[in-house]
PDB file of C-alpha atoms in Angstrom:
ATOM      1  CA  MET A   1     -21.627  48.645  39.581  1.00  0.00           C
ATOM      2  CA  GLU A   2     -19.964  46.694  36.398  1.00  0.00           C
ATOM      3  CA  LYS A   3     -21.269  46.613  33.220  1.00  0.00           C
ATOM      4  CA  ASN A   4     -23.345  43.916  31.182  1.00  0.00           C
ATOM      5  CA  HIS A   5     -20.423  43.336  28.660  1.00  0.00           C
ATOM      6  CA  VAL A   6     -21.275  41.719  25.026  1.00  0.00           C
ATOM      7  CA  PHE A   7     -18.568  39.729  24.538  1.00  0.00           C
ATOM      8  CA  ASP A   8     -20.659  36.647  23.447  1.00  0.00           C
ATOM      9  CA  GLN A   9     -22.261  38.684  20.958  1.00  0.00           C
ATOM     10  CA  ILE A  10     -18.664  39.442  19.195  1.00  0.00           C
ATOM     11  CA  PRO A  11     -18.441  36.674  17.025  1.00  0.00           C
ATOM     12  CA  ASP A  12     -22.483  36.840  15.893  1.00  0.00           C
ATOM     13  CA  TYR A  13     -21.771  40.720  15.160  1.00  0.00           C
ATOM     14  CA  LEU A  14     -18.371  40.174  13.051  1.00  0.00           C
ATOM     15  CA  ASP A  15     -20.348  37.159  11.047  1.00  0.00           C
ATOM     16  CA  GLY A  16     -23.550  39.488  10.362  1.00  0.00           C
ATOM     17  CA  ASN A  17     -25.701  37.063  12.558  1.00  0.00           C
ATOM     18  CA  LEU A  18     -27.477  39.609  14.811  1.00  0.00           C
ATOM     19  CA  THR A  19     -30.839  40.457  14.362  1.00  0.00           C
ATOM     20  CA  LYS A  20     -31.614  44.256  13.304  1.00  0.00           C
ATOM     21  CA  SER A  21     -32.332  44.659  16.899  1.00  0.00           C
ATOM     22  CA  GLU A  22     -29.762  42.943  18.678  1.00  0.00           C
ATOM     23  CA  GLU A  23     -27.170  45.361  16.194  1.00  0.00           C
ATOM     24  CA  ARG A  24     -28.522  48.240  17.025  1.00  0.00           C
ATOM     25  CA  ALA A  25     -28.622  47.330  20.798  1.00  0.00           C
ATOM     26  CA  PHE A  26     -25.163  46.099  20.183  1.00  0.00           C
ATOM     27  CA  GLU A  27     -23.432  49.347  18.477  1.00  0.00           C
ATOM     28  CA  THR A  28     -25.166  51.771  21.111  1.00  0.00           C
ATOM     29  CA  HIS A  29     -23.678  49.168  23.997  1.00  0.00           C
ATOM     30  CA  ILE A  30     -20.060  49.398  22.100  1.00  0.00           C
ATOM     31  CA  LYS A  31     -20.019  53.527  22.197  1.00  0.00           C
ATOM     32  CA  SER A  32     -20.244  53.652  25.310  1.00  0.00           C
ATOM     33  CA  CYS A  33     -18.119  50.581  26.883  1.00  0.00           C
ATOM     34  CA  ARG A  34     -14.456  50.781  26.325  1.00  0.00           C
ATOM     35  CA  GLU A  35     -13.899  47.531  27.254  1.00  0.00           C
ATOM     36  CA  CYS A  36     -15.953  45.946  24.661  1.00  0.00           C
ATOM     37  CA  GLN A  37     -14.753  48.562  22.038  1.00  0.00           C
ATOM     38  CA  ASN A  38     -11.398  46.927  22.608  1.00  0.00           C
ATOM     39  CA  GLU A  39     -12.244  43.474  22.634  1.00  0.00           C
ATOM     40  CA  LEU A  40     -14.090  44.214  19.210  1.00  0.00           C
ATOM     41  CA  GLU A  41     -10.929  45.551  17.953  1.00  0.00           C
ATOM     42  CA  GLU A  42      -9.168  42.689  18.597  1.00  0.00           C
ATOM     43  CA  MET A  43     -11.386  39.957  17.572  1.00  0.00           C
ATOM     44  CA  LYS A  44     -11.298  42.151  14.263  1.00  0.00           C
ATOM     45  CA  THR A  45      -7.081  42.033  14.603  1.00  0.00           C
ATOM     46  CA  PHE A  46      -7.601  38.254  14.976  1.00  0.00           C
ATOM     47  CA  PHE A  47     -10.303  37.446  11.768  1.00  0.00           C
ATOM     48  CA  ASN A  48      -8.365  39.387   9.501  1.00  0.00           C
ATOM     49  CA  ALA A  49      -5.050  37.576  10.136  1.00  0.00           C
ATOM     50  CA  PHE A  50      -6.884  34.588   9.073  1.00  0.00           C
ATOM     51  CA  GLU A  51      -8.995  36.499   6.194  1.00  0.00           C
ATOM     52  CA  GLU A  52      -6.769  34.573   3.299  1.00  0.00           C
ATOM     53  CA  ASP A  53      -7.244  31.457   4.526  1.00  0.00           C
ATOM     54  CA  VAL A  54     -10.591  31.582   5.984  1.00  0.00           C
ATOM     55  CA  ALA A  55     -13.283  33.623   4.796  1.00  0.00           C
ATOM     56  CA  THR A  56     -16.010  33.007   8.341  1.00  0.00           C
ATOM     57  CA  PRO A  57     -14.826  31.456  11.630  1.00  0.00           C
ATOM     58  CA  SER A  58     -15.850  28.034  11.705  1.00  0.00           C
ATOM     59  CA  ASP A  59     -18.616  26.426  13.919  1.00  0.00           C
ATOM     60  CA  ARG A  60     -15.823  24.680  15.763  1.00  0.00           C
ATOM     61  CA  LEU A  61     -13.907  28.198  16.235  1.00  0.00           C
ATOM     62  CA  LYS A  62     -16.973  30.034  17.220  1.00  0.00           C
ATOM     63  CA  SER A  63     -17.484  27.038  20.201  1.00  0.00           C
ATOM     64  CA  LYS A  64     -14.119  27.495  21.008  1.00  0.00           C
ATOM     65  CA  PHE A  65     -14.217  31.374  21.519  1.00  0.00           C
ATOM     66  CA  GLU A  66     -17.627  30.787  23.674  1.00  0.00           C
ATOM     67  CA  SER A  67     -16.057  28.127  25.767  1.00  0.00           C
ATOM     68  CA  ALA A  68     -13.507  30.384  26.148  1.00  0.00           C
ATOM     69  CA  LEU A  69     -15.415  33.471  27.075  1.00  0.00           C
ATOM     70  CA  GLU A  70     -17.484  31.536  29.272  1.00  0.00           C
ATOM     71  CA  GLN A  71     -14.201  30.533  31.567  1.00  0.00           C
ATOM     72  CA  GLU A  72     -13.062  33.738  31.189  1.00  0.00           C
ATOM     73  CA  LYS A  73     -16.411  35.006  33.033  1.00  0.00           C
ATOM     74  CA  LEU A  74     -16.113  32.179  35.780  1.00  0.00           C
ATOM     75  CA  ASN A  75     -12.266  33.807  36.191  1.00  0.00           C
ATOM     76  CA  GLN A  76     -13.610  37.272  36.458  1.00  0.00           C
ATOM     77  CA  GLY A  77     -16.022  36.266  39.092  1.00  0.00           C
ATOM     78  CA  LYS A  78     -13.159  35.368  41.564  1.00  0.00           C
ATOM     79  CA  VAL A  79     -10.951  38.405  41.325  1.00  0.00           C
ATOM     80  CA  VAL A  80     -11.382  42.554  41.602  1.00  0.00           C
ATOM     81  CA  GLN A  81     -12.189  44.107  38.828  1.00  0.00           C
ATOM     82  CA  LEU A  82      -9.806  46.925  38.080  1.00  0.00           C
ATOM     83  CA  GLU A  83     -10.136  50.318  36.196  1.00  0.00           C
ATOM     84  CA  SER A  84      -7.755  48.831  33.787  1.00  0.00           C
ATOM     85  CA  LYS A  85      -8.010  46.539  30.998  1.00  0.00           C
ATOM     86  CA  PRO A  86      -8.544  43.579  32.310  1.00  0.00           C
ATOM     87  CA  SER A  87      -6.913  40.482  32.231  1.00  0.00           C
ATOM     88  CA  SER A  88      -8.726  38.574  29.789  1.00  0.00           C
ATOM     89  CA  ASN A  89      -7.552  38.439  26.829  1.00  0.00           C
ATOM     90  CA  TRP A  90      -9.335  35.808  24.246  1.00  0.00           C
ATOM     91  CA  THR A  91      -7.327  36.520  21.263  1.00  0.00           C
ATOM     92  CA  GLY A  92      -4.018  36.041  23.636  1.00  0.00           C
ATOM     93  CA  ASN A  93      -4.919  32.654  24.459  1.00  0.00           C
ATOM     94  CA  VAL A  94      -6.003  31.644  21.602  1.00  0.00           C
ATOM     95  CA  LEU A  95      -2.125  32.513  19.867  1.00  0.00           C
ATOM     96  CA  LYS A  96      -1.349  30.218  23.083  1.00  0.00           C
ATOM     97  CA  ILE A  97      -3.200  27.448  22.028  1.00  0.00           C
ATOM     98  CA  ALA A  98      -2.002  28.163  18.125  1.00  0.00           C
ATOM     99  CA  ALA A  99       1.838  28.182  19.646  1.00  0.00           C
ATOM    100  CA  SER A 100       0.813  24.648  21.374  1.00  0.00           C
ATOM    101  CA  ILE A 101      -0.134  23.007  18.352  1.00  0.00           C
ATOM    102  CA  ALA A 102       2.528  24.340  16.536  1.00  0.00           C
ATOM    103  CA  LEU A 103       5.470  22.932  18.900  1.00  0.00           C
ATOM    104  CA  LEU A 104       3.137  19.814  18.912  1.00  0.00           C
ATOM    105  CA  VAL A 105       3.764  19.815  14.789  1.00  0.00           C
ATOM    106  CA  ALA A 106       7.265  20.356  15.632  1.00  0.00           C
ATOM    107  CA  ALA A 107       7.583  17.572  17.695  1.00  0.00           C
ATOM    108  CA  PHE A 108       5.543  15.317  15.260  1.00  0.00           C
ATOM    109  CA  GLN A 109       8.065  16.131  12.913  1.00  0.00           C
ATOM    110  CA  MET A 110      11.061  15.746  14.532  1.00  0.00           C
ATOM    111  CA  GLY A 111       9.654  12.357  15.999  1.00  0.00           C
ATOM    112  CA  SER A 112       9.635  11.707  12.337  1.00  0.00           C
ATOM    113  CA  ILE A 113      13.306  12.606  11.623  1.00  0.00           C
ATOM    114  CA  PHE A 114      14.510  10.414  13.893  1.00  0.00           C
ATOM    115  CA  GLN A 115      12.385   7.618  12.852  1.00  0.00           C
ATOM    116  CA  GLN A 116      13.223   8.006   9.548  1.00  0.00           C
ATOM    117  CA  ARG A 117      17.120   7.964  11.276  1.00  0.00           C
ATOM    118  CA  LYS A 118      16.580   4.892  13.051  1.00  0.00           C
ATOM    119  CA  VAL A 119      15.131   3.204  10.207  1.00  0.00           C
ATOM    120  CA  ASN A 120      18.290   4.323   7.887  1.00  0.00           C
ATOM    121  CA  GLU A 121      20.199   2.627  10.894  1.00  0.00           C
ATOM    122  CA  ASP A 122      18.404  -0.248  11.040  1.00  0.00           C
ATOM    123  CA  ILE A 123      18.764  -0.778   7.312  1.00  0.00           C
ATOM    124  CA  ALA A 124      22.582  -0.063   7.338  1.00  0.00           C
ATOM    125  CA  GLN A 125      22.907  -2.605   9.600  1.00  0.00           C
ATOM    126  CA  LEU A 126      20.799  -5.353   7.589  1.00  0.00           C
ATOM    127  CA  GLN A 127      23.297  -4.405   4.822  1.00  0.00           C
ATOM    128  CA  ASP A 128      26.561  -4.949   6.884  1.00  0.00           C
ATOM    129  CA  GLU A 129      25.453  -7.951   8.113  1.00  0.00           C
ATOM    130  CA  THR A 130      23.940  -9.400   4.992  1.00  0.00           C
ATOM    131  CA  ASN A 131      27.853  -8.482   3.167  1.00  0.00           C
ATOM    132  CA  GLN A 132      29.021 -10.571   6.150  1.00  0.00           C
ATOM    133  CA  MET A 133      27.064 -13.643   4.895  1.00  0.00           C
ATOM    134  CA  LYS A 134      28.128 -12.875   1.981  1.00  0.00           C
ATOM    135  CA  GLN A 135      31.765 -12.832   2.463  1.00  0.00           C
ATOM    136  CA  THR A 136      31.949 -15.578   4.870  1.00  0.00           C
ATOM    137  CA  ALA A 137      30.097 -18.109   2.036  1.00  0.00           C
ATOM    138  CA  MET A 138      32.688 -16.797  -0.333  1.00  0.00           C
ATOM    139  CA  LEU A 139      35.711 -17.617   1.570  1.00  0.00           C
ATOM    140  CA  SER A 140      34.250 -20.870   2.750  1.00  0.00           C
ATOM    141  CA  LEU A 141      33.778 -21.806  -1.003  1.00  0.00           C
ATOM    142  CA  MET A 142      37.029 -20.936  -2.231  1.00  0.00           C
ATOM    143  CA  GLU A 143      38.697 -23.134   0.432  1.00  0.00           C
ATOM    144  CA  ASN A 144      36.258 -26.059  -1.134  1.00  0.00           C
ATOM    145  CA  GLN A 145      38.205 -29.273  -2.407  1.00  0.00           C
ATOM    146  CA  SER A 146      35.781 -28.971  -5.809  1.00  0.00           C
ATOM    147  CA  ALA A 147      37.421 -26.657  -8.148  1.00  0.00           C
ATOM    148  CA  SER A 148      34.298 -25.650  -9.698  1.00  0.00           C
ATOM    149  CA  LYS A 149      32.761 -24.660  -5.923  1.00  0.00           C
ATOM    150  CA  ARG A 150      36.177 -22.537  -5.464  1.00  0.00           C
ATOM    151  CA  ILE A 151      35.822 -20.676  -9.176  1.00  0.00           C
ATOM    152  CA  GLN A 152      31.861 -20.287  -7.461  1.00  0.00           C
ATOM    153  CA  GLY A 153      33.322 -18.618  -4.555  1.00  0.00           C
ATOM    154  CA  VAL A 154      35.386 -16.415  -6.453  1.00  0.00           C
ATOM    155  CA  ASN A 155      32.848 -15.343  -8.731  1.00  0.00           C
ATOM    156  CA  TYR A 156      31.027 -14.473  -5.888  1.00  0.00           C
ATOM    157  CA  ILE A 157      32.929 -10.725  -6.163  1.00  0.00           C
ATOM    158  CA  GLU A 158      30.512  -9.940  -8.120  1.00  0.00           C
ATOM    159  CA  GLU A 159      28.119  -9.100  -4.676  1.00  0.00           C
ATOM    160  CA  PHE A 160      30.627  -6.367  -3.931  1.00  0.00           C
ATOM    161  CA  GLU A 161      31.086  -3.041  -5.494  1.00  0.00           C
ATOM    162  CA  GLN A 162      34.202  -2.256  -2.597  1.00  0.00           C
ATOM    163  CA  PRO A 163      35.733  -5.655  -1.381  1.00  0.00           C
ATOM    164  CA  ASP A 164      37.615  -5.156   1.571  1.00  0.00           C
ATOM    165  CA  GLU A 165      41.571  -6.346   1.830  1.00  0.00           C
ATOM    166  CA  ALA A 166      40.662  -9.884   3.373  1.00  0.00           C
ATOM    167  CA  ILE A 167      38.527 -10.630   0.037  1.00  0.00           C
ATOM    168  CA  ILE A 168      41.352  -9.616  -2.062  1.00  0.00           C
ATOM    169  CA  GLN A 169      44.093 -11.412  -0.131  1.00  0.00           C
ATOM    170  CA  ALA A 170      41.980 -14.886  -0.823  1.00  0.00           C
ATOM    171  CA  LEU A 171      41.212 -14.108  -4.573  1.00  0.00           C
ATOM    172  CA  SER A 172      45.151 -13.320  -4.609  1.00  0.00           C
ATOM    173  CA  ASN A 173      45.590 -16.666  -3.339  1.00  0.00           C
ATOM    174  CA  ARG A 174      43.841 -18.440  -5.234  1.00  0.00           C
ATOM    175  CA  LEU A 175      45.529 -16.970  -8.464  1.00  0.00           C
ATOM    176  CA  LEU A 176      49.215 -17.354  -6.147  1.00  0.00           C
ATOM    177  CA  TYR A 177      48.195 -20.985  -4.964  1.00  0.00           C
ATOM    178  CA  ASP A 178      45.850 -23.057  -6.621  1.00  0.00           C
ATOM    179  CA  ASP A 179      46.330 -25.896  -8.628  1.00  0.00           C
ATOM    180  CA  ASN A 180      43.434 -25.819 -11.272  1.00  0.00           C
ATOM    181  CA  ASP A 181      43.721 -23.198 -13.975  1.00  0.00           C
ATOM    182  CA  ASN A 182      40.433 -22.160 -14.236  1.00  0.00           C
ATOM    183  CA  VAL A 183      40.376 -21.369 -11.121  1.00  0.00           C
ATOM    184  CA  ARG A 184      43.365 -18.939 -11.129  1.00  0.00           C
ATOM    185  CA  MET A 185      42.199 -17.517 -14.220  1.00  0.00           C
ATOM    186  CA  THR A 186      38.737 -16.826 -12.712  1.00  0.00           C
ATOM    187  CA  ALA A 187      40.934 -15.221  -9.968  1.00  0.00           C
ATOM    188  CA  PHE A 188      42.753 -13.295 -12.153  1.00  0.00           C
ATOM    189  CA  GLU A 189      39.564 -11.755 -13.744  1.00  0.00           C
ATOM    190  CA  ALA A 190      38.148 -10.684 -10.834  1.00  0.00           C
ATOM    191  CA  LEU A 191      41.358  -9.064  -9.735  1.00  0.00           C
ATOM    192  CA  ALA A 192      41.492  -7.146 -12.745  1.00  0.00           C
ATOM    193  CA  LYS A 193      38.297  -4.928 -11.477  1.00  0.00           C
ATOM    194  CA  PHE A 194      40.655  -3.559  -8.636  1.00  0.00           C
ATOM    195  CA  THR A 195      44.028  -3.085 -10.159  1.00  0.00           C
ATOM    196  CA  SER A 196      43.746   0.128  -8.368  1.00  0.00           C
ATOM    197  CA  SER A 197      44.651  -2.111  -4.954  1.00  0.00           C
ATOM    198  CA  GLN A 198      48.607  -2.182  -4.325  1.00  0.00           C
ATOM    199  CA  THR A 199      48.073  -5.726  -3.573  1.00  0.00           C
ATOM    200  CA  VAL A 200      46.684  -6.860  -6.435  1.00  0.00           C
ATOM    201  CA  LYS A 201      49.701  -5.065  -8.314  1.00  0.00           C
ATOM    202  CA  THR A 202      51.809  -6.683  -6.021  1.00  0.00           C
ATOM    203  CA  THR A 203      49.972 -10.020  -7.004  1.00  0.00           C
ATOM    204  CA  PHE A 204      49.992 -10.039 -10.784  1.00  0.00           C
ATOM    205  CA  ILE A 205      54.065  -9.003 -10.442  1.00  0.00           C
ATOM    206  CA  GLU A 206      54.567 -12.137  -8.324  1.00  0.00           C
ATOM    207  CA  ALA A 207      51.979 -14.281 -10.441  1.00  0.00           C
ATOM    208  CA  LEU A 208      53.694 -13.005 -13.248  1.00  0.00           C
ATOM    209  CA  GLU A 209      56.945 -14.776 -11.937  1.00  0.00           C
ATOM    210  CA  GLN A 210      55.644 -18.578 -11.118  1.00  0.00           C
ATOM    211  CA  GLU A 211      52.701 -18.810 -13.450  1.00  0.00           C
ATOM    212  CA  LYS A 212      53.379 -21.611 -16.151  1.00  0.00           C
ATOM    213  CA  ASN A 213      50.021 -21.509 -17.722  1.00  0.00           C
ATOM    214  CA  PRO A 214      50.351 -19.219 -21.548  1.00  0.00           C
ATOM    215  CA  SER A 215      47.094 -17.945 -21.436  1.00  0.00           C
ATOM    216  CA  ILE A 216      47.234 -16.574 -18.045  1.00  0.00           C
ATOM    217  CA  GLN A 217      50.398 -15.205 -18.583  1.00  0.00           C
ATOM    218  CA  VAL A 218      49.549 -13.199 -21.310  1.00  0.00           C
ATOM    219  CA  SER A 219      46.306 -11.773 -19.319  1.00  0.00           C
ATOM    220  CA  ILE A 220      48.784 -10.674 -16.744  1.00  0.00           C
ATOM    221  CA  ILE A 221      51.326  -8.784 -18.720  1.00  0.00           C
ATOM    222  CA  GLN A 222      48.463  -7.060 -20.597  1.00  0.00           C
ATOM    223  CA  ALA A 223      46.738  -5.947 -17.399  1.00  0.00           C
ATOM    224  CA  LEU A 224      50.168  -4.857 -15.785  1.00  0.00           C
ATOM    225  CA  VAL A 225      51.126  -2.947 -19.070  1.00  0.00           C
ATOM    226  CA  GLN A 226      47.451  -1.167 -19.059  1.00  0.00           C
ATOM    227  CA  ILE A 227      48.237   0.197 -15.360  1.00  0.00           C
ATOM    228  CA  GLN A 228      51.861   1.022 -16.420  1.00  0.00           C
ATOM    229  CA  GLU A 229      53.073  -0.523 -13.686  1.00  0.00           C
ATOM    230  CA  LYS A 230      56.783  -0.336 -14.025  1.00  0.00           C
ATOM    231  CA  LYS A 231      57.768  -2.784 -11.866  1.00  0.00           C
ATOM    232  CA  ALA A 232      56.495  -5.726 -14.145  1.00  0.00           C
ATOM    233  CA  ALA A 233      59.393  -4.703 -16.412  1.00  0.00           C
ATOM    234  CA  GLU A 234      62.120  -7.079 -14.383  1.00  0.00           C
ATOM    235  CA  PRO A 235      59.588 -10.384 -14.133  1.00  0.00           C
ATOM    236  CA  MET A 236      59.043  -9.717 -18.135  1.00  0.00           C
ATOM    237  CA  LYS A 237      62.888  -9.949 -19.092  1.00  0.00           C
ATOM    238  CA  LYS A 238      63.053 -12.976 -16.903  1.00  0.00           C
ATOM    239  CA  LEU A 239      60.459 -14.722 -18.779  1.00  0.00           C
ATOM    240  CA  LEU A 240      62.761 -13.579 -22.197  1.00  0.00           C
ATOM    241  CA  GLU A 241      65.558 -15.162 -20.801  1.00  0.00           C
ATOM    242  CA  LYS A 242      63.942 -18.762 -19.658  1.00  0.00           C
ATOM    243  CA  GLU A 243      64.144 -21.669 -22.458  1.00  0.00           C
ATOM    244  CA  ASP A 244      60.281 -22.888 -21.113  1.00  0.00           C
ATOM    245  CA  THR A 245      58.481 -19.522 -22.038  1.00  0.00           C
ATOM    246  CA  GLN A 246      56.692 -19.818 -25.243  1.00  0.00           C
ATOM    247  CA  PRO A 247      57.697 -18.161 -27.950  1.00  0.00           C
ATOM    248  CA  PHE A 248      54.558 -16.104 -28.460  1.00  0.00           C
ATOM    249  CA  ILE A 249      54.634 -15.124 -24.657  1.00  0.00           C
ATOM    250  CA  LYS A 250      58.234 -13.827 -25.649  1.00  0.00           C
ATOM    251  CA  GLU A 251      56.941 -11.535 -28.430  1.00  0.00           C
ATOM    252  CA  GLN A 252      54.351  -9.995 -26.581  1.00  0.00           C
ATOM    253  CA  ILE A 253      56.803  -8.981 -24.035  1.00  0.00           C
ATOM    254  CA  LYS A 254      59.620  -7.499 -26.389  1.00  0.00           C
ATOM    255  CA  ALA A 255      56.268  -5.174 -27.939  1.00  0.00           C
ATOM    256  CA  VAL A 256      55.134  -4.036 -24.772  1.00  0.00           C
ATOM    257  CA  LEU A 257      58.356  -3.948 -22.458  1.00  0.00           C
ATOM    258  CA  PRO A 258      59.430  -0.619 -23.889  1.00  0.00           C
ATOM    259  CA  SER A 259      56.656   1.651 -22.406  1.00  0.00           C
ATOM    260  CA  LEU A 260      57.527  -0.163 -19.152  1.00  0.00           C
ATOM    261  CA  THR A 261      60.989   1.087 -19.081  1.00  0.00           C
TER     262      THR A 261
END
């Protein structure tokens, strides 16, 4: 005949919620029931695992336990009981639930990571589109018939920390071919920030060979000397030979030429 187990009293026993008579009856039964002893030990082990965080089982935990216990009782009524340890294991079921919750938390965290990655990608795409719009506006302004608009376009370089080759080339064209002195000077000042570019170095040398404005000539000479561009020596020597080269430009060249040869 199947014993009357006291599984449902285990939580109250561990919590000290049983009356004195109930507690004595419980302990008397436990001494003679191996299955209830095993269940009690498993419950003690389970509660001890959470002792640091939770002093006593919450009402919610007790409710879940009792609900799981009722389900296990129903399941026991459908199978033939063997002498071995019953298959019901509340602790194992709770651990499975805990594992499921952990998986849900991990899935949520992974979802958050992927969502953040998507946001970063969207921001990068938006920044790229914004830069494209700025570049289009800059290049368009530099082709404007108005010199002031062309200067405005050149000054758009402030919006780009690392301008691409198309922007560098457009600025070079302003320095080499614009008929307005102010536009050419502004273009030079913009390009002077990117003298590590081979295109800029080549443009400065070419501009030095054809530039007629003394102020721009001096600025180009100083920039080429500062970056120690050896290829600038020949254009400077040619300027020394030209009769229309301003005397103070020749003096400047004579002073810096030895450092390039």
